[in-house]
Amino acid sequence: MSSSGLLWSCASQEPKPALLLLRKALVWPHPGAGQAFMLLWVSVLVLAPVSGKSEAAAKPVISLHPPWTVVFTGETVTLTCHVLHFHAPEKIKRFLWYLEGRILRETPGNTLEVRDSGQYRCQTQDSLPSDHVSLTFSSANLILQAPPFVFEGDSVVLRCRANAEITLDTTTLHRRGEVLSVSDESSDFRIEQASLKDNGDYRCSGFKNGCCSYSSNTINIEVQELFPRPVLTASLSPTVSGKSVTLTCKTQLPPLRSDVKLWFRFFKDDHMLQSGSESFLKIPTLTTRSRDPPYYWCEAQRGSSGVCKQSQKSQLRVQIPVSRPVLTLSPRGALVPEGHTVTLSCKAERGSPRILYKFYHENISLGSRSVLSAGGVSLRVTVTVQDSGNYFCTADNGFGPQRSEAKSLSVKVPVSRPILTIWRPRSQVVEGDVVELYCRAWKGSPPILYRFYHEDNALGSSRVYSRGGASFKLPLSAEHSGKYACEADNGLGAWRSETVSLDVKVPASRPVLTVRTPRAQAVEGDVVELHCEAQRGSSPILYRFYREDNALGSSKVHSRGGASFKLPLSAEHSGKYACEADNGLGAWRSETVSLDVKVPASRPVLTVRMPRAQAVEGDVVELRCEAQRGSPPILYRFYREDNALGSSRVHSRGGASFKLPLSAEHSGKYACEADNGLGARRSEMVSLNVTVPASRPVLTVRTPRAQAVEGDVVELHCEAQRGSPPILYRFYREDVPLESSSAPSGGGTSFYLSLTTEHSGNYSCEADNGLGAQRSEVVPLSVIVPASHPTLTLRAPGAQAKVGDMVELRCEAQRGSPPIWYRFYHEDVPLGNSSAPSGGGASLNLSLTAEHSGNYSCEADNGLGARRSEAVPLSMSGLTGSRSGPIATGVTGGLFSTLGFGVVALLLYCRLPRKAGGRPTSDPSRSPADSDIREPVYHNAPAWLELQPVYSNVNPKGGEVVYSEVRRIPQGSKPAANSDSVLGLLRTHLPSHGQAASHRPSDPPGSSVIYSQVKVACPSAYVAPQS
């Protein structure tokens, strides 16, 4: 240890000075100072923990063995949990280990072997979890190893390791991307005396000659502070002889470096006082005052040449106790008027600042003030009479208060502002009462002169030589209302009281009530004004309004003129009214006034009372009109579409009625009106719909022609001439419903029927609008069926027709309404006719001659168009060969005659449809399209019959030319025994187009042909058949 020496400092920058003050006063005799004392005052500076937390919140610390954070996979690292010294080791029963925030294991000891990568923490039952330590178990070829913690001044070893299978020739250490060191002998790199400049990211790389290079992981090294800057503290050491001050150089090492030894040095100004391992220094106290006290400071260093840090510089100063202070009062004098300001000044001639001065009045503190320099302090006090008495002050700079001598002060009190009080015989003074005016100043030195005023007019005065005030009595009249005041004066200034108002009340007289209406007659809804006024009486006057002794309202009036109350009238407001005036001196009520309120008739309500839910023509309805409110009598008027129906005057409540027998014309809108002379009010419109029952309908059958024919569409129209819509119409055939239809707007409705033979019968319809269905008369309908194509049958007595035989021609149409008229033709020449009144067919008997050979046909006609049968040929046997020539000639001549007749008949037939609208002879039913191009059917034509001349007339559909072909077949040619050989003898030559042209039978051998060509004369006369 050295007590003196030259200045040696480890800090590069000199710290700012600080002042060190002693905690206790050391009383020390000072030569030549008599009974004066000096004080050495030192404050204690407390070192805060480096971490900023208390010991109770300290954490354990984990160390590693080996001390690397990165190792190869498969290696083992031992973790040790170090607990700080203030945790008693014997109290720790278990250690908890965490991996990645989850509990890994609990151990009784403080060590744990691990082989997995991650962040590890440890904790005891009485501590917080430690800071985490990151371990990496790497499978790389090259790793860089470093310790987990690096502190200032540490010698740090960084090891670049390759796995066992690789041998490197050169290793390189990189920091922040730059090459730091290259070595071909050792894989360890060393950082001596680590400092903040060594912070950064480190990695290493290795090279194997002739092979390859490797790169390691990156490790971040952050150098931590070894210990904070030391703090110099001072404290007294009373056990040392002669009393001394102990200076302590305080700092703190981290738990992981608690084994580091620190070296301390103490300095006074430019000289070192002590150097060694002790962190404290004892020095004697100062015995003399100095204007420039010395500076003390210390240093802490790791070993003799490690990290070094310096404290702030501090001073030790000497304090002098205060002397007895002196108190002075200003202004000087024993008497001071109350309200004046007195200045109290206190000053101690000697004493080290800071000095605390306090002022007292009769041992009651008035205030205090502290000063940092020499000189006294002052206190200004505005005095009152209570402030009379003794005053003193004290001075104190920490060594005990010093008290001044007492000073006496006497305060004379000016009169305060007096208070005027009026004593009254009652709460409200009334004309004729006697009141007492009392004036008193609560403060003021006697004697005091009191004066009384009314509106600044003097009433009287009185002098009082003791406390208590003065009085003045006043008999009241109405003129004494006004403002009163008094004045107090004791020679230090006169003070006037605040004014006091005195209101002398006059009782209200009996009021008069007036009802003011906007018209001669008060009507409901009007606003009437009730005005009440008392001719005499002091205000305010409270006016109350009554109806039949029931309060309506009130109004307070603060001036003359009375009060009004507005009342919106209703029927209930009729009655007797009165008012009352009251100003607190007795209420007076007016005489009653009657008011009769007329109520205008309210809007009436019209009600239509019907004998049933729906008004029907012929019913008698009652129109009921009633106004719920209104003064009687009320005149009720009834209207339909603004046309007056009648009126009735009612002298009491209840409304009026009007009965009305209904007809169809009474449908419309109805209203009524109520009038009691205060304005007529009309009701809302009420609609009345008089429903007329449907009349008996008329059914009309509308056919496209005079006679209803199968296939026609007939219209059944049903209509009721009267009846309120909507009307539902129903159609019936033989009482069986066919269809129904509604007519929403009236009128009739129709039903269309496509006729068949089954539709013949009796038809009717029904009309119904909800008031009873009406059925029409029955209308019969007979559907006529046109005659179908008849069939002609030749009935001969034998198998072969011969001259002289009686042949029956039988013609029959399978369908057709009777009667049917049948006509028979031979080669289109009429033979006769017959009627079938009840249907069925008709016959014609014919005795055969040689001329009767040829084609036969028949016609059926029931007035809807004649239909012709197909032609049936007839040839007779028994004609000899010698007659064949004449017969052939006759046949040929007959054929030409027949063809000529056919042409004439065809021309006539073409003209008939134009005139009569009938069907043409070439009926569609006989067209190839309808018959599927079938061969005609022949009756009574046996296969064995030997036909000599055969002919046929054909009119193909759409053709322009008709050919008649006649063939002569030699007698030696025997026809086939079937109908096909017979049909083969007939041929129709059609135009070269169509289906018929493609099916021409082969000509029989040896046959001869005679042609007769007939042109169609009227192709335009063909009428398409109607469906």
PDB file of N, CA and C in Angstrom, residues 573-648:
ATOM      1  N   HIS A 573    -115.951  22.201 -20.347  1.00  0.00           N
ATOM      2  CA  HIS A 573    -115.619  23.483 -19.724  1.00  0.00           C
ATOM      3  C   HIS A 573    -116.836  24.361 -19.451  1.00  0.00           C
ATOM      4  N   SER A 574    -118.004  23.909 -19.792  1.00  0.00           N
ATOM      5  CA  SER A 574    -119.207  24.674 -19.415  1.00  0.00           C
ATOM      6  C   SER A 574    -119.344  24.647 -17.893  1.00  0.00           C
ATOM      7  N   GLY A 575    -119.763  25.783 -17.295  1.00  0.00           N
ATOM      8  CA  GLY A 575    -119.932  25.843 -15.845  1.00  0.00           C
ATOM      9  C   GLY A 575    -119.678  27.232 -15.305  1.00  0.00           C
ATOM     10  N   LYS A 576    -119.452  27.310 -13.970  1.00  0.00           N
ATOM     11  CA  LYS A 576    -119.248  28.593 -13.289  1.00  0.00           C
ATOM     12  C   LYS A 576    -117.772  28.757 -12.951  1.00  0.00           C
ATOM     13  N   TYR A 577    -117.272  29.956 -13.212  1.00  0.00           N
ATOM     14  CA  TYR A 577    -115.856  30.271 -13.033  1.00  0.00           C
ATOM     15  C   TYR A 577    -115.697  31.377 -11.995  1.00  0.00           C
ATOM     16  N   ALA A 578    -114.530  31.331 -11.294  1.00  0.00           N
ATOM     17  CA  ALA A 578    -114.196  32.388 -10.333  1.00  0.00           C
ATOM     18  C   ALA A 578    -112.684  32.491 -10.268  1.00  0.00           C
ATOM     19  N   CYS A 579    -112.193  33.598  -9.633  1.00  0.00           N
ATOM     20  CA  CYS A 579    -110.757  33.760  -9.465  1.00  0.00           C
ATOM     21  C   CYS A 579    -110.498  34.267  -8.051  1.00  0.00           C
ATOM     22  N   GLU A 580    -109.219  34.164  -7.664  1.00  0.00           N
ATOM     23  CA  GLU A 580    -108.819  34.516  -6.318  1.00  0.00           C
ATOM     24  C   GLU A 580    -107.528  35.322  -6.389  1.00  0.00           C
ATOM     25  N   ALA A 581    -107.422  36.365  -5.554  1.00  0.00           N
ATOM     26  CA  ALA A 581    -106.215  37.191  -5.485  1.00  0.00           C
ATOM     27  C   ALA A 581    -105.629  37.050  -4.094  1.00  0.00           C
ATOM     28  N   ASP A 582    -104.312  36.783  -4.039  1.00  0.00           N
ATOM     29  CA  ASP A 582    -103.663  36.556  -2.749  1.00  0.00           C
ATOM     30  C   ASP A 582    -102.239  37.076  -2.831  1.00  0.00           C
ATOM     31  N   ASN A 583    -101.895  38.060  -1.974  1.00  0.00           N
ATOM     32  CA  ASN A 583    -100.521  38.545  -1.922  1.00  0.00           C
ATOM     33  C   ASN A 583     -99.874  38.203  -0.581  1.00  0.00           C
ATOM     34  N   GLY A 584    -100.386  37.125   0.047  1.00  0.00           N
ATOM     35  CA  GLY A 584     -99.840  36.668   1.297  1.00  0.00           C
ATOM     36  C   GLY A 584    -100.472  37.288   2.516  1.00  0.00           C
ATOM     37  N   LEU A 585    -101.384  38.236   2.283  1.00  0.00           N
ATOM     38  CA  LEU A 585    -102.024  38.927   3.393  1.00  0.00           C
ATOM     39  C   LEU A 585    -103.502  38.578   3.462  1.00  0.00           C
ATOM     40  N   GLY A 586    -103.889  37.465   2.898  1.00  0.00           N
ATOM     41  CA  GLY A 586    -105.291  37.057   2.889  1.00  0.00           C
ATOM     42  C   GLY A 586    -105.807  36.953   1.466  1.00  0.00           C
ATOM     43  N   ALA A 587    -106.485  35.830   1.136  1.00  0.00           N
ATOM     44  CA  ALA A 587    -107.007  35.603  -0.203  1.00  0.00           C
ATOM     45  C   ALA A 587    -108.414  36.139  -0.317  1.00  0.00           C
ATOM     46  N   TRP A 588    -108.723  36.752  -1.492  1.00  0.00           N
ATOM     47  CA  TRP A 588    -110.065  37.257  -1.797  1.00  0.00           C
ATOM     48  C   TRP A 588    -110.519  36.610  -3.094  1.00  0.00           C
ATOM     49  N   ARG A 589    -111.816  36.121  -3.092  1.00  0.00           N
ATOM     50  CA  ARG A 589    -112.349  35.470  -4.278  1.00  0.00           C
ATOM     51  C   ARG A 589    -113.366  36.374  -4.954  1.00  0.00           C
ATOM     52  N   SER A 590    -113.390  36.315  -6.298  1.00  0.00           N
ATOM     53  CA  SER A 590    -114.323  37.140  -7.087  1.00  0.00           C
ATOM     54  C   SER A 590    -115.698  36.510  -7.104  1.00  0.00           C
ATOM     55  N   GLU A 591    -116.646  37.203  -7.689  1.00  0.00           N
ATOM     56  CA  GLU A 591    -117.959  36.626  -7.936  1.00  0.00           C
ATOM     57  C   GLU A 591    -117.855  35.631  -9.087  1.00  0.00           C
ATOM     58  N   THR A 592    -118.810  34.667  -9.150  1.00  0.00           N
ATOM     59  CA  THR A 592    -118.760  33.635 -10.193  1.00  0.00           C
ATOM     60  C   THR A 592    -119.296  34.182 -11.505  1.00  0.00           C
ATOM     61  N   VAL A 593    -118.760  33.644 -12.613  1.00  0.00           N
ATOM     62  CA  VAL A 593    -119.190  33.999 -13.975  1.00  0.00           C
ATOM     63  C   VAL A 593    -119.510  32.682 -14.685  1.00  0.00           C
ATOM     64  N   SER A 594    -120.737  32.604 -15.315  1.00  0.00           N
ATOM     65  CA  SER A 594    -121.150  31.374 -16.006  1.00  0.00           C
ATOM     66  C   SER A 594    -120.623  31.375 -17.440  1.00  0.00           C
ATOM     67  N   LEU A 595    -120.276  30.174 -17.913  1.00  0.00           N
ATOM     68  CA  LEU A 595    -119.771  30.003 -19.276  1.00  0.00           C
ATOM     69  C   LEU A 595    -120.419  28.748 -19.862  1.00  0.00           C
ATOM     70  N   ASP A 596    -121.115  28.946 -21.009  1.00  0.00           N
ATOM     71  CA  ASP A 596    -121.765  27.831 -21.697  1.00  0.00           C
ATOM     72  C   ASP A 596    -120.989  27.567 -22.992  1.00  0.00           C
ATOM     73  N   VAL A 597    -120.387  26.390 -23.109  1.00  0.00           N
ATOM     74  CA  VAL A 597    -119.536  26.038 -24.262  1.00  0.00           C
ATOM     75  C   VAL A 597    -120.346  25.183 -25.222  1.00  0.00           C
ATOM     76  N   LYS A 598    -120.460  25.677 -26.437  1.00  0.00           N
ATOM     77  CA  LYS A 598    -121.142  24.919 -27.485  1.00  0.00           C
ATOM     78  C   LYS A 598    -120.114  24.041 -28.209  1.00  0.00           C
ATOM     79  N   VAL A 599    -120.532  22.783 -28.497  1.00  0.00           N
ATOM     80  CA  VAL A 599    -119.630  21.845 -29.170  1.00  0.00           C
ATOM     81  C   VAL A 599    -120.093  21.679 -30.607  1.00  0.00           C
ATOM     82  N   PRO A 600    -119.275  21.999 -31.602  1.00  0.00           N
ATOM     83  CA  PRO A 600    -119.659  21.733 -32.994  1.00  0.00           C
ATOM     84  C   PRO A 600    -119.818  20.231 -33.204  1.00  0.00           C
ATOM     85  N   ALA A 601    -120.694  19.930 -34.109  1.00  0.00           N
ATOM     86  CA  ALA A 601    -120.901  18.523 -34.419  1.00  0.00           C
ATOM     87  C   ALA A 601    -119.609  17.942 -34.986  1.00  0.00           C
ATOM     88  N   SER A 602    -119.231  16.770 -34.502  1.00  0.00           N
ATOM     89  CA  SER A 602    -118.040  16.106 -35.030  1.00  0.00           C
ATOM     90  C   SER A 602    -118.373  15.462 -36.371  1.00  0.00           C
ATOM     91  N   ARG A 603    -117.331  14.994 -37.028  1.00  0.00           N
ATOM     92  CA  ARG A 603    -117.559  14.353 -38.322  1.00  0.00           C
ATOM     93  C   ARG A 603    -118.389  13.095 -38.098  1.00  0.00           C
ATOM     94  N   PRO A 604    -119.577  13.033 -38.715  1.00  0.00           N
ATOM     95  CA  PRO A 604    -120.437  11.883 -38.434  1.00  0.00           C
ATOM     96  C   PRO A 604    -119.899  10.619 -39.088  1.00  0.00           C
ATOM     97  N   VAL A 605    -120.427   9.502 -38.622  1.00  0.00           N
ATOM     98  CA  VAL A 605    -120.090   8.198 -39.177  1.00  0.00           C
ATOM     99  C   VAL A 605    -121.360   7.620 -39.782  1.00  0.00           C
ATOM    100  N   LEU A 606    -121.280   7.263 -41.057  1.00  0.00           N
ATOM    101  CA  LEU A 606    -122.418   6.677 -41.754  1.00  0.00           C
ATOM    102  C   LEU A 606    -122.274   5.159 -41.728  1.00  0.00           C
ATOM    103  N   THR A 607    -123.324   4.484 -41.295  1.00  0.00           N
ATOM    104  CA  THR A 607    -123.346   3.019 -41.246  1.00  0.00           C
ATOM    105  C   THR A 607    -124.523   2.542 -42.070  1.00  0.00           C
ATOM    106  N   VAL A 608    -124.251   1.589 -42.952  1.00  0.00           N
ATOM    107  CA  VAL A 608    -125.298   0.998 -43.782  1.00  0.00           C
ATOM    108  C   VAL A 608    -125.634  -0.357 -43.172  1.00  0.00           C
ATOM    109  N   ARG A 609    -126.888  -0.483 -42.691  1.00  0.00           N
ATOM    110  CA  ARG A 609    -127.338  -1.719 -42.060  1.00  0.00           C
ATOM    111  C   ARG A 609    -128.190  -2.487 -43.058  1.00  0.00           C
ATOM    112  N   MET A 610    -127.729  -3.706 -43.420  1.00  0.00           N
ATOM    113  CA  MET A 610    -128.397  -4.504 -44.452  1.00  0.00           C
ATOM    114  C   MET A 610    -128.945  -5.776 -43.832  1.00  0.00           C
ATOM    115  N   PRO A 611    -130.009  -6.314 -44.403  1.00  0.00           N
ATOM    116  CA  PRO A 611    -130.593  -7.555 -43.856  1.00  0.00           C
ATOM    117  C   PRO A 611    -129.723  -8.773 -44.110  1.00  0.00           C
ATOM    118  N   ARG A 612    -128.752  -8.646 -44.993  1.00  0.00           N
ATOM    119  CA  ARG A 612    -127.847  -9.758 -45.260  1.00  0.00           C
ATOM    120  C   ARG A 612    -126.463  -9.189 -45.554  1.00  0.00           C
ATOM    121  N   ALA A 613    -125.526 -10.087 -45.735  1.00  0.00           N
ATOM    122  CA  ALA A 613    -124.146  -9.635 -45.940  1.00  0.00           C
ATOM    123  C   ALA A 613    -123.999  -8.848 -47.224  1.00  0.00           C
ATOM    124  N   GLN A 614    -124.806  -9.187 -48.255  1.00  0.00           N
ATOM    125  CA  GLN A 614    -124.724  -8.520 -49.555  1.00  0.00           C
ATOM    126  C   GLN A 614    -126.055  -7.844 -49.834  1.00  0.00           C
ATOM    127  N   ALA A 615    -125.975  -6.560 -50.224  1.00  0.00           N
ATOM    128  CA  ALA A 615    -127.198  -5.837 -50.556  1.00  0.00           C
ATOM    129  C   ALA A 615    -127.736  -6.339 -51.886  1.00  0.00           C
ATOM    130  N   VAL A 616    -129.017  -6.729 -51.862  1.00  0.00           N
ATOM    131  CA  VAL A 616    -129.638  -7.312 -53.049  1.00  0.00           C
ATOM    132  C   VAL A 616    -130.841  -6.460 -53.427  1.00  0.00           C
ATOM    133  N   GLU A 617    -131.031  -6.345 -54.710  1.00  0.00           N
ATOM    134  CA  GLU A 617    -132.173  -5.583 -55.223  1.00  0.00           C
ATOM    135  C   GLU A 617    -133.452  -6.086 -54.551  1.00  0.00           C
ATOM    136  N   GLY A 618    -134.224  -5.123 -54.029  1.00  0.00           N
ATOM    137  CA  GLY A 618    -135.462  -5.456 -53.337  1.00  0.00           C
ATOM    138  C   GLY A 618    -135.331  -5.388 -51.832  1.00  0.00           C
ATOM    139  N   ASP A 619    -134.084  -5.458 -51.297  1.00  0.00           N
ATOM    140  CA  ASP A 619    -133.908  -5.337 -49.854  1.00  0.00           C
ATOM    141  C   ASP A 619    -134.171  -3.903 -49.419  1.00  0.00           C
ATOM    142  N   VAL A 620    -134.430  -3.727 -48.115  1.00  0.00           N
ATOM    143  CA  VAL A 620    -134.578  -2.395 -47.520  1.00  0.00           C
ATOM    144  C   VAL A 620    -133.394  -2.210 -46.569  1.00  0.00           C
ATOM    145  N   VAL A 621    -132.528  -1.228 -46.847  1.00  0.00           N
ATOM    146  CA  VAL A 621    -131.367  -0.965 -45.999  1.00  0.00           C
ATOM    147  C   VAL A 621    -131.638   0.283 -45.165  1.00  0.00           C
ATOM    148  N   GLU A 622    -130.948   0.342 -44.017  1.00  0.00           N
ATOM    149  CA  GLU A 622    -131.072   1.487 -43.122  1.00  0.00           C
ATOM    150  C   GLU A 622    -129.750   2.256 -43.131  1.00  0.00           C
ATOM    151  N   LEU A 623    -129.824   3.539 -43.485  1.00  0.00           N
ATOM    152  CA  LEU A 623    -128.658   4.418 -43.425  1.00  0.00           C
ATOM    153  C   LEU A 623    -128.677   5.089 -42.061  1.00  0.00           C
ATOM    154  N   ARG A 624    -127.648   4.797 -41.246  1.00  0.00           N
ATOM    155  CA  ARG A 624    -127.570   5.319 -39.884  1.00  0.00           C
ATOM    156  C   ARG A 624    -126.435   6.327 -39.811  1.00  0.00           C
ATOM    157  N   CYS A 625    -126.745   7.579 -39.416  1.00  0.00           N
ATOM    158  CA  CYS A 625    -125.759   8.650 -39.346  1.00  0.00           C
ATOM    159  C   CYS A 625    -125.694   9.145 -37.908  1.00  0.00           C
ATOM    160  N   GLU A 626    -124.466   9.209 -37.380  1.00  0.00           N
ATOM    161  CA  GLU A 626    -124.334   9.643 -35.997  1.00  0.00           C
ATOM    162  C   GLU A 626    -123.027  10.399 -35.808  1.00  0.00           C
ATOM    163  N   ALA A 627    -123.111  11.578 -35.178  1.00  0.00           N
ATOM    164  CA  ALA A 627    -121.933  12.346 -34.772  1.00  0.00           C
ATOM    165  C   ALA A 627    -121.696  12.052 -33.304  1.00  0.00           C
ATOM    166  N   GLN A 628    -120.492  11.590 -32.986  1.00  0.00           N
ATOM    167  CA  GLN A 628    -120.207  11.203 -31.606  1.00  0.00           C
ATOM    168  C   GLN A 628    -120.227  12.394 -30.664  1.00  0.00           C
ATOM    169  N   ARG A 629    -119.912  13.563 -31.176  1.00  0.00           N
ATOM    170  CA  ARG A 629    -119.885  14.749 -30.333  1.00  0.00           C
ATOM    171  C   ARG A 629    -120.646  15.863 -31.037  1.00  0.00           C
ATOM    172  N   GLY A 630    -121.166  16.789 -30.220  1.00  0.00           N
ATOM    173  CA  GLY A 630    -121.876  17.928 -30.780  1.00  0.00           C
ATOM    174  C   GLY A 630    -123.056  18.310 -29.901  1.00  0.00           C
ATOM    175  N   SER A 631    -123.220  19.609 -29.724  1.00  0.00           N
ATOM    176  CA  SER A 631    -124.344  20.100 -28.902  1.00  0.00           C
ATOM    177  C   SER A 631    -125.634  19.999 -29.698  1.00  0.00           C
ATOM    178  N   PRO A 632    -126.699  19.383 -29.130  1.00  0.00           N
ATOM    179  CA  PRO A 632    -127.979  19.294 -29.851  1.00  0.00           C
ATOM    180  C   PRO A 632    -128.673  20.660 -29.862  1.00  0.00           C
ATOM    181  N   PRO A 633    -129.701  20.816 -30.803  1.00  0.00           N
ATOM    182  CA  PRO A 633    -130.144  19.824 -31.785  1.00  0.00           C
ATOM    183  C   PRO A 633    -129.187  19.750 -32.979  1.00  0.00           C
ATOM    184  N   ILE A 634    -129.163  18.549 -33.613  1.00  0.00           N
ATOM    185  CA  ILE A 634    -128.303  18.314 -34.774  1.00  0.00           C
ATOM    186  C   ILE A 634    -129.186  17.906 -35.937  1.00  0.00           C
ATOM    187  N   LEU A 635    -128.967  18.537 -37.079  1.00  0.00           N
ATOM    188  CA  LEU A 635    -129.706  18.216 -38.304  1.00  0.00           C
ATOM    189  C   LEU A 635    -128.840  17.259 -39.127  1.00  0.00           C
ATOM    190  N   TYR A 636    -129.427  16.076 -39.422  1.00  0.00           N
ATOM    191  CA  TYR A 636    -128.713  15.074 -40.227  1.00  0.00           C
ATOM    192  C   TYR A 636    -129.297  15.061 -41.623  1.00  0.00           C
ATOM    193  N   ARG A 637    -128.433  15.078 -42.634  1.00  0.00           N
ATOM    194  CA  ARG A 637    -128.848  14.992 -44.051  1.00  0.00           C
ATOM    195  C   ARG A 637    -128.155  13.793 -44.672  1.00  0.00           C
ATOM    196  N   PHE A 638    -128.910  13.111 -45.590  1.00  0.00           N
ATOM    197  CA  PHE A 638    -128.384  11.909 -46.250  1.00  0.00           C
ATOM    198  C   PHE A 638    -128.236  12.189 -47.740  1.00  0.00           C
ATOM    199  N   TYR A 639    -127.126  11.664 -48.318  1.00  0.00           N
ATOM    200  CA  TYR A 639    -126.812  11.934 -49.719  1.00  0.00           C
ATOM    201  C   TYR A 639    -126.396  10.642 -50.407  1.00  0.00           C
ATOM    202  N   ARG A 640    -126.757  10.592 -51.699  1.00  0.00           N
ATOM    203  CA  ARG A 640    -126.221   9.566 -52.598  1.00  0.00           C
ATOM    204  C   ARG A 640    -125.628  10.284 -53.804  1.00  0.00           C
ATOM    205  N   GLU A 641    -124.310  10.098 -53.972  1.00  0.00           N
ATOM    206  CA  GLU A 641    -123.596  10.773 -55.069  1.00  0.00           C
ATOM    207  C   GLU A 641    -123.908  12.261 -55.054  1.00  0.00           C
ATOM    208  N   ASP A 642    -123.866  12.854 -53.821  1.00  0.00           N
ATOM    209  CA  ASP A 642    -124.121  14.286 -53.615  1.00  0.00           C
ATOM    210  C   ASP A 642    -125.561  14.691 -53.910  1.00  0.00           C
ATOM    211  N   ASN A 643    -126.458  13.753 -54.104  1.00  0.00           N
ATOM    212  CA  ASN A 643    -127.876  14.051 -54.294  1.00  0.00           C
ATOM    213  C   ASN A 643    -128.588  13.780 -52.977  1.00  0.00           C
ATOM    214  N   ALA A 644    -129.320  14.781 -52.496  1.00  0.00           N
ATOM    215  CA  ALA A 644    -129.983  14.675 -51.203  1.00  0.00           C
ATOM    216  C   ALA A 644    -131.073  13.610 -51.252  1.00  0.00           C
ATOM    217  N   LEU A 645    -131.090  12.774 -50.205  1.00  0.00           N
ATOM    218  CA  LEU A 645    -132.111  11.740 -50.088  1.00  0.00           C
ATOM    219  C   LEU A 645    -133.175  12.117 -49.058  1.00  0.00           C
ATOM    220  N   GLY A 646    -132.738  12.761 -47.963  1.00  0.00           N
ATOM    221  CA  GLY A 646    -133.659  13.134 -46.909  1.00  0.00           C
ATOM    222  C   GLY A 646    -132.892  13.714 -45.738  1.00  0.00           C
ATOM    223  N   SER A 647    -133.577  14.179 -44.700  1.00  0.00           N
ATOM    224  CA  SER A 647    -132.934  14.768 -43.531  1.00  0.00           C
ATOM    225  C   SER A 647    -133.794  14.491 -42.304  1.00  0.00           C
ATOM    226  N   SER A 648    -133.153  14.667 -41.107  1.00  0.00           N
ATOM    227  CA  SER A 648    -133.844  14.434 -39.840  1.00  0.00           C
ATOM    228  C   SER A 648    -133.149  15.244 -38.762  1.00  0.00           C
TER     229      SER A 648
END
